């Protein structure tokens, strides 16, 4: 049976631990000469722009001996009306796995149901699970553990927040989300996360309350890709939700600052904070490469 990775909850707690351990091993350089993807082609179907996801998958696949095939819908018959299902059935005959970045999680599910190869979510409107795996590895590296830590996520209850909640739930971290009314994370994600874990998952309005005693302060853009029309309205609503020095002072003195990037400097985070000593954003970005290599190894070994 093929395994997909459309959301963090597609993996068990043990599988997440295994992927993090393997990612650290790969990062350390052991198995550098092993090429588990020799002879395999991995599709990268991107409906939206990307720097980190695209380049880290492309490079990681190359490092593992595989062949990355980058595609956009405009360059495929998909852009001329071929159905998602027919595209999925066809690409399954050529590729060994596919990474998809799309505006609609529904489309990802349709693709996955019609395909016979593992489908990896490279960001949808609802989830960004590869980002969350990299976030876990980064927190583990910086704090030496995950269980019992407190994450304060300040900002929009978006795809990144949803995946972070699922990641926290699976690793027994507590997470407090500070967001304006109407911008809460997805209801089904919250419900399932609370059902399966003993982590504290709390929504508050006051960023300072969220930041209090936090080990990790995390944010993402206020205006996600595809939300450009709502930009002015969202910026108004999120005005008090910036991570700046004064907010950072509410967290633990050794708190780390995280951002999935790209950042809109001066909006959700100040230059001073993102460039400051507590910021780990580029380690976080690097870790996309290592966790995704471990993920590919895991998903493809399952298929064989
Ligand atoms: N964090 C992240 O997914 O970045 P990109 O949009 O550059 O891929
Ligand atoms: N929430 C952002 C994340 C980008 C990596 C977006 O969807 O645009």
PDB file of C-alpha atoms and ligand atoms in Angstrom:
ATOM      1  CA  UNK A   1       0.000   0.000   0.000  1.00  0.00           C
ATOM      2  CA  UNK A   2       1.372   3.387  -0.918  1.00  0.00           C
ATOM      3  CA  UNK A   3       1.712   5.964   1.843  1.00  0.00           C
ATOM      4  CA  UNK A   4       0.980   9.660   1.359  1.00  0.00           C
ATOM      5  CA  UNK A   5       2.044  12.654   3.415  1.00  0.00           C
ATOM      6  CA  UNK A   6      -0.758  15.156   3.011  1.00  0.00           C
ATOM      7  CA  UNK A   7      -0.840  16.231   6.665  1.00  0.00           C
ATOM      8  CA  UNK A   8       1.259  15.561   9.763  1.00  0.00           C
ATOM      9  CA  UNK A   9      -1.440  13.231  11.105  1.00  0.00           C
ATOM     10  CA  UNK A  10      -0.735  10.865   8.181  1.00  0.00           C
ATOM     11  CA  UNK A  11       2.231   9.733  10.299  1.00  0.00           C
ATOM     12  CA  UNK A  12       2.194   8.129  13.742  1.00  0.00           C
ATOM     13  CA  UNK A  13       4.166   9.494  16.687  1.00  0.00           C
ATOM     14  CA  UNK A  14       6.749   6.707  16.227  1.00  0.00           C
ATOM     15  CA  UNK A  15       7.073   7.362  12.517  1.00  0.00           C
ATOM     16  CA  UNK A  16       7.692  11.068  13.172  1.00  0.00           C
ATOM     17  CA  UNK A  17      10.389  10.169  15.728  1.00  0.00           C
ATOM     18  CA  UNK A  18      11.993   7.781  13.224  1.00  0.00           C
ATOM     19  CA  UNK A  19      12.021  10.406  10.483  1.00  0.00           C
ATOM     20  CA  UNK A  20      13.593  12.992  12.817  1.00  0.00           C
ATOM     21  CA  UNK A  21      16.315  10.562  13.901  1.00  0.00           C
ATOM     22  CA  UNK A  22      17.040   9.615  10.293  1.00  0.00           C
ATOM     23  CA  UNK A  23      17.055  13.292   9.244  1.00  0.00           C
ATOM     24  CA  UNK A  24      19.723  14.020  11.895  1.00  0.00           C
ATOM     25  CA  UNK A  25      21.787  11.086  10.654  1.00  0.00           C
ATOM     26  CA  UNK A  26      21.555  12.288   7.065  1.00  0.00           C
ATOM     27  CA  UNK A  27      22.441  15.810   8.195  1.00  0.00           C
ATOM     28  CA  UNK A  28      25.547  14.496   9.964  1.00  0.00           C
ATOM     29  CA  UNK A  29      26.825  13.130   6.652  1.00  0.00           C
ATOM     30  CA  UNK A  30      26.623   9.392   7.367  1.00  0.00           C
ATOM     31  CA  UNK A  31      25.277   7.514   4.376  1.00  0.00           C
ATOM     32  CA  UNK A  32      26.389  10.406   2.182  1.00  0.00           C
ATOM     33  CA  UNK A  33      27.393   7.988  -0.522  1.00  0.00           C
ATOM     34  CA  UNK A  34      24.199   5.936  -0.333  1.00  0.00           C
ATOM     35  CA  UNK A  35      21.851   6.715  -3.178  1.00  0.00           C
ATOM     36  CA  UNK A  36      18.487   5.110  -2.360  1.00  0.00           C
ATOM     37  CA  UNK A  37      16.728   6.969  -5.184  1.00  0.00           C
ATOM     38  CA  UNK A  38      18.930   5.688  -8.013  1.00  0.00           C
ATOM     39  CA  UNK A  39      16.705   5.023 -11.013  1.00  0.00           C
ATOM     40  CA  UNK A  40      13.753   6.806  -9.422  1.00  0.00           C
ATOM     41  CA  UNK A  41      12.029   9.951 -10.639  1.00  0.00           C
ATOM     42  CA  UNK A  42      10.177  12.257  -8.251  1.00  0.00           C
ATOM     43  CA  UNK A  43       7.689  14.788  -9.612  1.00  0.00           C
ATOM     44  CA  UNK A  44       7.480  18.324  -8.262  1.00  0.00           C
ATOM     45  CA  UNK A  45       4.141  19.803  -9.375  1.00  0.00           C
ATOM     46  CA  UNK A  46       3.945  23.422  -8.230  1.00  0.00           C
ATOM     47  CA  UNK A  47       0.900  25.675  -8.737  1.00  0.00           C
ATOM     48  CA  UNK A  48       2.484  28.433  -6.634  1.00  0.00           C
ATOM     49  CA  UNK A  49       5.933  30.000  -6.263  1.00  0.00           C
ATOM     50  CA  UNK A  50       8.464  28.429  -3.906  1.00  0.00           C
ATOM     51  CA  UNK A  51      12.084  28.888  -2.909  1.00  0.00           C
ATOM     52  CA  UNK A  52      12.673  26.505  -0.004  1.00  0.00           C
ATOM     53  CA  UNK A  53      10.306  23.653  -0.851  1.00  0.00           C
ATOM     54  CA  UNK A  54      11.235  23.495  -4.511  1.00  0.00           C
ATOM     55  CA  UNK A  55      14.989  23.793  -4.115  1.00  0.00           C
ATOM     56  CA  UNK A  56      15.286  21.580  -1.020  1.00  0.00           C
ATOM     57  CA  UNK A  57      13.325  18.764  -2.681  1.00  0.00           C
ATOM     58  CA  UNK A  58      15.171  19.159  -5.971  1.00  0.00           C
ATOM     59  CA  UNK A  59      18.577  19.125  -4.280  1.00  0.00           C
ATOM     60  CA  UNK A  60      17.660  16.383  -1.812  1.00  0.00           C
ATOM     61  CA  UNK A  61      16.431  14.103  -4.602  1.00  0.00           C
ATOM     62  CA  UNK A  62      19.650  14.726  -6.536  1.00  0.00           C
ATOM     63  CA  UNK A  63      21.752  13.974  -3.433  1.00  0.00           C
ATOM     64  CA  UNK A  64      19.907  10.655  -3.072  1.00  0.00           C
ATOM     65  CA  UNK A  65      20.632   9.670  -6.660  1.00  0.00           C
ATOM     66  CA  UNK A  66      17.144  10.370  -7.991  1.00  0.00           C
ATOM     67  CA  UNK A  67      15.793  12.524 -10.797  1.00  0.00           C
ATOM     68  CA  UNK A  68      13.530  15.498  -9.913  1.00  0.00           C
ATOM     69  CA  UNK A  69      10.927  16.451 -12.550  1.00  0.00           C
ATOM     70  CA  UNK A  70       9.629  19.995 -11.999  1.00  0.00           C
ATOM     71  CA  UNK A  71       6.239  20.823 -13.515  1.00  0.00           C
ATOM     72  CA  UNK A  72       3.710  23.641 -13.405  1.00  0.00           C
ATOM     73  CA  UNK A  73       0.043  23.160 -14.350  1.00  0.00           C
ATOM     74  CA  UNK A  74       0.457  25.650 -17.227  1.00  0.00           C
ATOM     75  CA  UNK A  75       3.080  23.431 -18.816  1.00  0.00           C
ATOM     76  CA  UNK A  76       0.975  20.282 -18.444  1.00  0.00           C
ATOM     77  CA  UNK A  77      -2.298  19.396 -20.147  1.00  0.00           C
ATOM     78  CA  UNK A  78      -3.786  19.996 -16.674  1.00  0.00           C
ATOM     79  CA  UNK A  79      -3.721  23.678 -17.596  1.00  0.00           C
ATOM     80  CA  UNK A  80      -5.878  22.904 -20.662  1.00  0.00           C
ATOM     81  CA  UNK A  81      -8.529  21.012 -18.754  1.00  0.00           C
ATOM     82  CA  UNK A  82      -7.202  17.446 -18.429  1.00  0.00           C
ATOM     83  CA  UNK A  83      -8.654  16.207 -15.154  1.00  0.00           C
ATOM     84  CA  UNK A  84      -6.657  15.867 -11.960  1.00  0.00           C
ATOM     85  CA  UNK A  85      -7.537  12.155 -11.912  1.00  0.00           C
ATOM     86  CA  UNK A  86      -6.284  11.486 -15.442  1.00  0.00           C
ATOM     87  CA  UNK A  87      -3.121  13.466 -14.707  1.00  0.00           C
ATOM     88  CA  UNK A  88      -2.585  11.448 -11.513  1.00  0.00           C
ATOM     89  CA  UNK A  89      -3.136   8.116 -13.284  1.00  0.00           C
ATOM     90  CA  UNK A  90      -0.731   9.056 -16.075  1.00  0.00           C
ATOM     91  CA  UNK A  91       2.030  10.477 -13.870  1.00  0.00           C
ATOM     92  CA  UNK A  92       1.811   7.372 -11.646  1.00  0.00           C
ATOM     93  CA  UNK A  93       3.043   5.342 -14.638  1.00  0.00           C
ATOM     94  CA  UNK A  94       6.262   7.394 -14.891  1.00  0.00           C
ATOM     95  CA  UNK A  95       7.104   8.669 -11.437  1.00  0.00           C
ATOM     96  CA  UNK A  96       7.907   6.970  -8.130  1.00  0.00           C
ATOM     97  CA  UNK A  97       6.478   9.748  -5.932  1.00  0.00           C
ATOM     98  CA  UNK A  98       5.205  13.291  -6.382  1.00  0.00           C
ATOM     99  CA  UNK A  99       5.372  16.497  -4.345  1.00  0.00           C
ATOM    100  CA  UNK A 100       2.467  18.857  -4.998  1.00  0.00           C
ATOM    101  CA  UNK A 101       2.011  22.514  -4.009  1.00  0.00           C
ATOM    102  CA  UNK A 102      -1.571  23.609  -4.602  1.00  0.00           C
ATOM    103  CA  UNK A 103      -4.102  26.218  -3.560  1.00  0.00           C
ATOM    104  CA  UNK A 104      -6.643  23.544  -2.660  1.00  0.00           C
ATOM    105  CA  UNK A 105      -6.240  20.639  -0.263  1.00  0.00           C
ATOM    106  CA  UNK A 106      -9.270  19.055  -1.954  1.00  0.00           C
ATOM    107  CA  UNK A 107      -7.294  18.809  -5.206  1.00  0.00           C
ATOM    108  CA  UNK A 108      -4.453  17.104  -3.361  1.00  0.00           C
ATOM    109  CA  UNK A 109      -6.835  14.488  -1.979  1.00  0.00           C
ATOM    110  CA  UNK A 110      -8.333  13.887  -5.446  1.00  0.00           C
ATOM    111  CA  UNK A 111      -4.846  13.497  -6.901  1.00  0.00           C
ATOM    112  CA  UNK A 112      -3.847  11.114  -4.145  1.00  0.00           C
ATOM    113  CA  UNK A 113      -6.980   8.960  -4.545  1.00  0.00           C
ATOM    114  CA  UNK A 114      -6.376   8.532  -8.276  1.00  0.00           C
ATOM    115  CA  UNK A 115      -2.633   7.909  -8.050  1.00  0.00           C
ATOM    116  CA  UNK A 116      -0.716   4.751  -7.183  1.00  0.00           C
ATOM    117  CA  UNK A 117       2.439   6.546  -5.986  1.00  0.00           C
ATOM    118  CA  UNK A 118       3.096   8.398  -2.700  1.00  0.00           C
ATOM    119  CA  UNK A 119       1.852  11.994  -2.771  1.00  0.00           C
ATOM    120  CA  UNK A 120       3.604  14.568  -0.595  1.00  0.00           C
ATOM    121  CA  UNK A 121       1.980  17.870   0.282  1.00  0.00           C
ATOM    122  CA  UNK A 122       4.441  20.645  -0.542  1.00  0.00           C
ATOM    123  CA  UNK A 123       1.902  23.188   0.839  1.00  0.00           C
ATOM    124  CA  UNK A 124      -1.845  23.462   0.418  1.00  0.00           C
ATOM    125  CA  UNK A 125      -4.319  26.018   1.720  1.00  0.00           C
ATOM    126  CA  UNK A 126      -4.849  23.805   4.797  1.00  0.00           C
ATOM    127  CA  UNK A 127      -1.517  22.164   5.616  1.00  0.00           C
ATOM    128  CA  UNK A 128       2.246  22.516   5.263  1.00  0.00           C
ATOM    129  CA  UNK A 129       3.436  19.233   6.795  1.00  0.00           C
ATOM    130  CA  UNK A 130       7.004  19.187   5.420  1.00  0.00           C
ATOM    131  CA  UNK A 131       7.547  22.553   7.075  1.00  0.00           C
ATOM    132  CA  UNK A 132       6.307  21.142  10.384  1.00  0.00           C
ATOM    133  CA  UNK A 133       8.773  18.217  10.216  1.00  0.00           C
ATOM    134  CA  UNK A 134      11.629  20.699   9.693  1.00  0.00           C
ATOM    135  CA  UNK A 135      10.290  22.762  12.594  1.00  0.00           C
ATOM    136  CA  UNK A 136      10.345  19.710  14.882  1.00  0.00           C
ATOM    137  CA  UNK A 137      13.929  18.862  13.914  1.00  0.00           C
ATOM    138  CA  UNK A 138      14.989  22.460  14.569  1.00  0.00           C
ATOM    139  CA  UNK A 139      13.326  22.621  17.993  1.00  0.00           C
ATOM    140  CA  UNK A 140      14.836  19.234  18.899  1.00  0.00           C
ATOM    141  CA  UNK A 141      18.312  20.444  17.900  1.00  0.00           C
ATOM    142  CA  UNK A 142      18.026  23.719  19.795  1.00  0.00           C
ATOM    143  CA  UNK A 143      16.220  22.509  22.918  1.00  0.00           C
ATOM    144  CA  UNK A 144      17.288  18.866  23.133  1.00  0.00           C
ATOM    145  CA  UNK A 145      13.712  17.653  23.540  1.00  0.00           C
ATOM    146  CA  UNK A 146      10.166  18.300  22.400  1.00  0.00           C
ATOM    147  CA  UNK A 147       7.830  16.902  25.037  1.00  0.00           C
ATOM    148  CA  UNK A 148       6.544  19.509  27.474  1.00  0.00           C
ATOM    149  CA  UNK A 149       7.874  22.571  25.612  1.00  0.00           C
ATOM    150  CA  UNK A 150       5.590  25.526  24.959  1.00  0.00           C
ATOM    151  CA  UNK A 151       5.262  26.994  21.467  1.00  0.00           C
ATOM    152  CA  UNK A 152       3.620  30.397  21.054  1.00  0.00           C
ATOM    153  CA  UNK A 153       2.349  30.861  17.499  1.00  0.00           C
ATOM    154  CA  UNK A 154       1.486  34.512  16.922  1.00  0.00           C
ATOM    155  CA  UNK A 155      -0.513  35.315  13.790  1.00  0.00           C
ATOM    156  CA  UNK A 156      -2.775  33.796  11.186  1.00  0.00           C
ATOM    157  CA  UNK A 157      -4.345  30.387  11.844  1.00  0.00           C
ATOM    158  CA  UNK A 158      -3.198  29.246   8.411  1.00  0.00           C
ATOM    159  CA  UNK A 159      -1.633  26.166   6.766  1.00  0.00           C
ATOM    160  CA  UNK A 160       1.611  26.551   8.729  1.00  0.00           C
ATOM    161  CA  UNK A 161      -0.276  26.939  12.022  1.00  0.00           C
ATOM    162  CA  UNK A 162      -2.459  23.894  11.298  1.00  0.00           C
ATOM    163  CA  UNK A 163       0.545  21.677  10.628  1.00  0.00           C
ATOM    164  CA  UNK A 164       2.404  23.035  13.661  1.00  0.00           C
ATOM    165  CA  UNK A 165      -0.594  22.154  15.859  1.00  0.00           C
ATOM    166  CA  UNK A 166      -0.605  18.589  14.501  1.00  0.00           C
ATOM    167  CA  UNK A 167       3.166  18.348  15.000  1.00  0.00           C
ATOM    168  CA  UNK A 168       2.861  19.629  18.582  1.00  0.00           C
ATOM    169  CA  UNK A 169       0.046  17.176  19.304  1.00  0.00           C
ATOM    170  CA  UNK A 170       2.075  14.195  18.048  1.00  0.00           C
ATOM    171  CA  UNK A 171       5.166  15.155  20.046  1.00  0.00           C
ATOM    172  CA  UNK A 172       3.429  16.254  23.264  1.00  0.00           C
ATOM    173  CA  UNK A 173       4.416  19.901  23.009  1.00  0.00           C
ATOM    174  CA  UNK A 174       1.984  22.551  24.224  1.00  0.00           C
ATOM    175  CA  UNK A 175       0.946  25.250  21.791  1.00  0.00           C
ATOM    176  CA  UNK A 176      -0.809  28.563  22.307  1.00  0.00           C
ATOM    177  CA  UNK A 177      -2.029  30.409  19.241  1.00  0.00           C
ATOM    178  CA  UNK A 178      -2.622  34.161  19.467  1.00  0.00           C
ATOM    179  CA  UNK A 179      -4.790  35.377  16.586  1.00  0.00           C
ATOM    180  CA  UNK A 180      -7.536  37.914  15.959  1.00  0.00           C
ATOM    181  CA  UNK A 181     -11.131  36.712  15.981  1.00  0.00           C
ATOM    182  CA  UNK A 182     -12.028  35.054  12.688  1.00  0.00           C
ATOM    183  CA  UNK A 183      -8.457  33.899  11.962  1.00  0.00           C
ATOM    184  CA  UNK A 184      -8.377  30.755  14.094  1.00  0.00           C
ATOM    185  CA  UNK A 185      -6.726  27.547  12.869  1.00  0.00           C
ATOM    186  CA  UNK A 186      -8.874  24.926  11.146  1.00  0.00           C
ATOM    187  CA  UNK A 187     -11.643  23.490  13.373  1.00  0.00           C
ATOM    188  CA  UNK A 188     -11.138  19.857  12.329  1.00  0.00           C
ATOM    189  CA  UNK A 189      -7.389  20.114  12.983  1.00  0.00           C
ATOM    190  CA  UNK A 190      -8.006  21.504  16.481  1.00  0.00           C
ATOM    191  CA  UNK A 191     -10.612  18.871  17.260  1.00  0.00           C
ATOM    192  CA  UNK A 192      -8.465  15.938  16.132  1.00  0.00           C
ATOM    193  CA  UNK A 193      -5.343  17.297  17.806  1.00  0.00           C
ATOM    194  CA  UNK A 194      -7.193  17.655  21.120  1.00  0.00           C
ATOM    195  CA  UNK A 195      -8.701  14.186  20.734  1.00  0.00           C
ATOM    196  CA  UNK A 196      -5.461  12.322  20.153  1.00  0.00           C
ATOM    197  CA  UNK A 197      -3.083  14.139  22.501  1.00  0.00           C
ATOM    198  CA  UNK A 198      -2.672  15.391  26.012  1.00  0.00           C
ATOM    199  CA  UNK A 199      -0.899  18.553  24.757  1.00  0.00           C
ATOM    200  CA  UNK A 200      -2.387  21.867  25.796  1.00  0.00           C
ATOM    201  CA  UNK A 201      -3.748  23.512  22.638  1.00  0.00           C
ATOM    202  CA  UNK A 202      -5.040  26.952  23.436  1.00  0.00           C
ATOM    203  CA  UNK A 203      -6.302  29.910  21.383  1.00  0.00           C
ATOM    204  CA  UNK A 204      -5.984  33.386  22.879  1.00  0.00           C
ATOM    205  CA  UNK A 205      -6.326  36.924  21.529  1.00  0.00           C
ATOM    206  CA  UNK A 206      -3.420  38.532  23.405  1.00  0.00           C
ATOM    207  CA  UNK A 207       0.046  37.855  21.871  1.00  0.00           C
ATOM    208  CA  UNK A 208       1.726  38.682  25.213  1.00  0.00           C
ATOM    209  CA  UNK A 209      -0.357  36.060  26.973  1.00  0.00           C
ATOM    210  CA  UNK A 210       0.660  33.494  24.324  1.00  0.00           C
ATOM    211  CA  UNK A 211       4.340  34.448  24.539  1.00  0.00           C
ATOM    212  CA  UNK A 212       4.463  34.112  28.337  1.00  0.00           C
ATOM    213  CA  UNK A 213       6.943  31.363  29.365  1.00  0.00           C
ATOM    214  CA  UNK A 214       7.226  30.147  25.758  1.00  0.00           C
ATOM    215  CA  UNK A 215      10.299  28.167  24.652  1.00  0.00           C
ATOM    216  CA  UNK A 216       9.502  28.875  20.983  1.00  0.00           C
ATOM    217  CA  UNK A 217       7.968  31.976  19.397  1.00  0.00           C
ATOM    218  CA  UNK A 218       6.728  31.268  15.874  1.00  0.00           C
ATOM    219  CA  UNK A 219       5.094  33.367  13.207  1.00  0.00           C
ATOM    220  CA  UNK A 220       4.199  33.337   9.513  1.00  0.00           C
ATOM    221  CA  UNK A 221       3.043  35.978   7.049  1.00  0.00           C
ATOM    222  CA  UNK A 222      -0.309  37.654   7.592  1.00  0.00           C
ATOM    223  CA  UNK A 223      -1.122  37.462   3.880  1.00  0.00           C
ATOM    224  CA  UNK A 224      -0.565  34.004   2.414  1.00  0.00           C
ATOM    225  CA  UNK A 225      -0.111  33.252  -1.285  1.00  0.00           C
ATOM    226  CA  UNK A 226      -3.433  33.711  -3.053  1.00  0.00           C
ATOM    227  CA  UNK A 227      -4.835  36.109  -0.415  1.00  0.00           C
ATOM    228  CA  UNK A 228      -3.490  39.271  -2.056  1.00  0.00           C
ATOM    229  CA  UNK A 229      -6.981  40.751  -2.446  1.00  0.00           C
ATOM    230  CA  UNK A 230      -7.515  40.610   1.318  1.00  0.00           C
ATOM    231  CA  UNK A 231      -4.085  42.084   2.049  1.00  0.00           C
ATOM    232  CA  UNK A 232      -5.142  45.503   3.364  1.00  0.00           C
ATOM    233  CA  UNK A 233      -7.933  44.098   5.523  1.00  0.00           C
ATOM    234  CA  UNK A 234      -5.704  41.388   6.992  1.00  0.00           C
ATOM    235  CA  UNK A 235      -2.869  43.803   7.720  1.00  0.00           C
ATOM    236  CA  UNK A 236      -5.363  45.962   9.675  1.00  0.00           C
ATOM    237  CA  UNK A 237      -6.632  43.011  11.686  1.00  0.00           C
ATOM    238  CA  UNK A 238      -3.144  41.683  12.493  1.00  0.00           C
ATOM    239  CA  UNK A 239      -1.596  45.015  13.437  1.00  0.00           C
ATOM    240  CA  UNK A 240      -1.007  44.085  17.095  1.00  0.00           C
ATOM    241  CA  UNK A 241       0.369  40.645  16.268  1.00  0.00           C
ATOM    242  CA  UNK A 242       3.936  41.539  15.327  1.00  0.00           C
ATOM    243  CA  UNK A 243       6.889  39.690  16.861  1.00  0.00           C
ATOM    244  CA  UNK A 244       9.113  42.526  18.027  1.00  0.00           C
ATOM    245  CA  UNK A 245      11.600  42.988  20.867  1.00  0.00           C
ATOM    246  CA  UNK A 246       8.938  43.955  23.339  1.00  0.00           C
ATOM    247  CA  UNK A 247       6.881  40.807  22.631  1.00  0.00           C
ATOM    248  CA  UNK A 248       9.996  38.637  22.682  1.00  0.00           C
ATOM    249  CA  UNK A 249      10.730  39.860  26.197  1.00  0.00           C
ATOM    250  CA  UNK A 250       7.539  38.142  27.398  1.00  0.00           C
ATOM    251  CA  UNK A 251       8.941  34.730  26.438  1.00  0.00           C
ATOM    252  CA  UNK A 252      11.638  32.772  28.251  1.00  0.00           C
ATOM    253  CA  UNK A 253      15.037  34.500  27.948  1.00  0.00           C
ATOM    254  CA  UNK A 254      16.357  31.528  25.960  1.00  0.00           C
ATOM    255  CA  UNK A 255      13.319  31.274  23.675  1.00  0.00           C
ATOM    256  CA  UNK A 256      14.017  30.640  20.003  1.00  0.00           C
ATOM    257  CA  UNK A 257      12.320  32.610  17.229  1.00  0.00           C
ATOM    258  CA  UNK A 258      10.987  30.678  14.261  1.00  0.00           C
ATOM    259  CA  UNK A 259       9.452  31.633  10.910  1.00  0.00           C
ATOM    260  CA  UNK A 260       8.803  29.287   7.985  1.00  0.00           C
ATOM    261  CA  UNK A 261       9.890  32.066   5.565  1.00  0.00           C
ATOM    262  CA  UNK A 262       9.473  33.973   3.326  1.00  0.00           C
ATOM    263  CA  UNK A 263       9.064  36.780   5.871  1.00  0.00           C
ATOM    264  CA  UNK A 264       7.396  40.118   5.312  1.00  0.00           C
ATOM    265  CA  UNK A 265       9.886  42.050   7.396  1.00  0.00           C
ATOM    266  CA  UNK A 266       8.299  44.943   9.263  1.00  0.00           C
ATOM    267  CA  UNK A 267       4.878  43.266   9.248  1.00  0.00           C
ATOM    268  CA  UNK A 268       4.654  40.019  11.246  1.00  0.00           C
ATOM    269  CA  UNK A 269       8.283  40.272  12.451  1.00  0.00           C
ATOM    270  CA  UNK A 270      10.826  43.069  12.847  1.00  0.00           C
ATOM    271  CA  UNK A 271      14.323  43.031  11.323  1.00  0.00           C
ATOM    272  CA  UNK A 272      15.742  43.272  14.819  1.00  0.00           C
ATOM    273  CA  UNK A 273      14.066  40.013  15.890  1.00  0.00           C
ATOM    274  CA  UNK A 274      14.478  37.954  12.722  1.00  0.00           C
ATOM    275  CA  UNK A 275      18.152  38.960  12.492  1.00  0.00           C
ATOM    276  CA  UNK A 276      18.653  38.705  16.263  1.00  0.00           C
ATOM    277  CA  UNK A 277      20.552  36.108  18.270  1.00  0.00           C
ATOM    278  CA  UNK A 278      17.422  34.159  19.206  1.00  0.00           C
ATOM    279  CA  UNK A 279      16.352  33.655  15.600  1.00  0.00           C
ATOM    280  CA  UNK A 280      16.852  30.174  14.098  1.00  0.00           C
ATOM    281  CA  UNK A 281      15.024  30.765  10.825  1.00  0.00           C
ATOM    282  CA  UNK A 282      17.840  29.725   8.488  1.00  0.00           C
ATOM    283  CA  UNK A 283      18.573  26.516  10.421  1.00  0.00           C
ATOM    284  CA  UNK A 284      14.861  25.868  10.074  1.00  0.00           C
ATOM    285  CA  UNK A 285      15.075  26.455   6.318  1.00  0.00           C
ATOM    286  CA  UNK A 286      18.122  24.159   6.043  1.00  0.00           C
ATOM    287  CA  UNK A 287      16.311  21.415   7.912  1.00  0.00           C
ATOM    288  CA  UNK A 288      13.696  21.217   5.148  1.00  0.00           C
ATOM    289  CA  UNK A 289      16.376  19.422   3.118  1.00  0.00           C
ATOM    290  CA  UNK A 290      17.250  16.846   5.778  1.00  0.00           C
ATOM    291  CA  UNK A 291      13.713  15.949   6.891  1.00  0.00           C
ATOM    292  CA  UNK A 292      12.443  15.684   3.329  1.00  0.00           C
ATOM    293  CA  UNK A 293      15.257  13.272   2.422  1.00  0.00           C
ATOM    294  CA  UNK A 294      14.316  11.146   5.432  1.00  0.00           C
ATOM    295  CA  UNK A 295      10.641  11.391   4.460  1.00  0.00           C
ATOM    296  CA  UNK A 296      11.305  10.290   0.875  1.00  0.00           C
ATOM    297  CA  UNK A 297      13.363   7.359   2.118  1.00  0.00           C
ATOM    298  CA  UNK A 298      10.533   6.376   4.469  1.00  0.00           C
ATOM    299  CA  UNK A 299       7.718   6.676   1.915  1.00  0.00           C
ATOM    300  CA  UNK A 300       9.583   4.913  -0.875  1.00  0.00           C
ATOM    301  CA  UNK A 301      10.853   2.112   1.302  1.00  0.00           C
ATOM    302  CA  UNK A 302       7.218   1.508   2.334  1.00  0.00           C
ATOM    303  CA  UNK A 303       6.239   1.157  -1.308  1.00  0.00           C
ATOM    304  CA  UNK A 304       8.883  -1.424  -2.229  1.00  0.00           C
TER     305      UNK A 304
HETATM  306  N1  LIG B   1       8.617  27.768   3.871  1.00  0.00           N
HETATM  307  C1  LIG B   1       8.374  27.486   2.578  1.00  0.00           C
HETATM  308  O1  LIG B   1       7.638  26.543   2.225  1.00  0.00           O
HETATM  309  O2  LIG B   1       8.987  28.323   1.702  1.00  0.00           O
HETATM  310  P1  LIG B   1       8.796  28.372   0.115  1.00  0.00           P
HETATM  311  O3  LIG B   1       7.434  28.962  -0.145  1.00  0.00           O
HETATM  312  O4  LIG B   1       9.909  29.215  -0.365  1.00  0.00           O
HETATM  313  O5  LIG B   1       8.852  26.963  -0.414  1.00  0.00           O
HETATM  314  N1  LIG B   2       1.256  30.680   4.838  1.00  0.00           N
HETATM  315  C1  LIG B   2       2.195  30.902   3.772  1.00  0.00           C
HETATM  316  C2  LIG B   2       3.336  29.952   3.881  1.00  0.00           C
HETATM  317  C3  LIG B   2       4.393  30.094   2.827  1.00  0.00           C
HETATM  318  C4  LIG B   2       5.494  29.096   2.985  1.00  0.00           C
HETATM  319  C5  LIG B   2       1.483  30.776   2.432  1.00  0.00           C
HETATM  320  O1  LIG B   2       0.647  29.877   2.279  1.00  0.00           O
HETATM  321  O2  LIG B   2       1.749  31.586   1.550  1.00  0.00           O
END
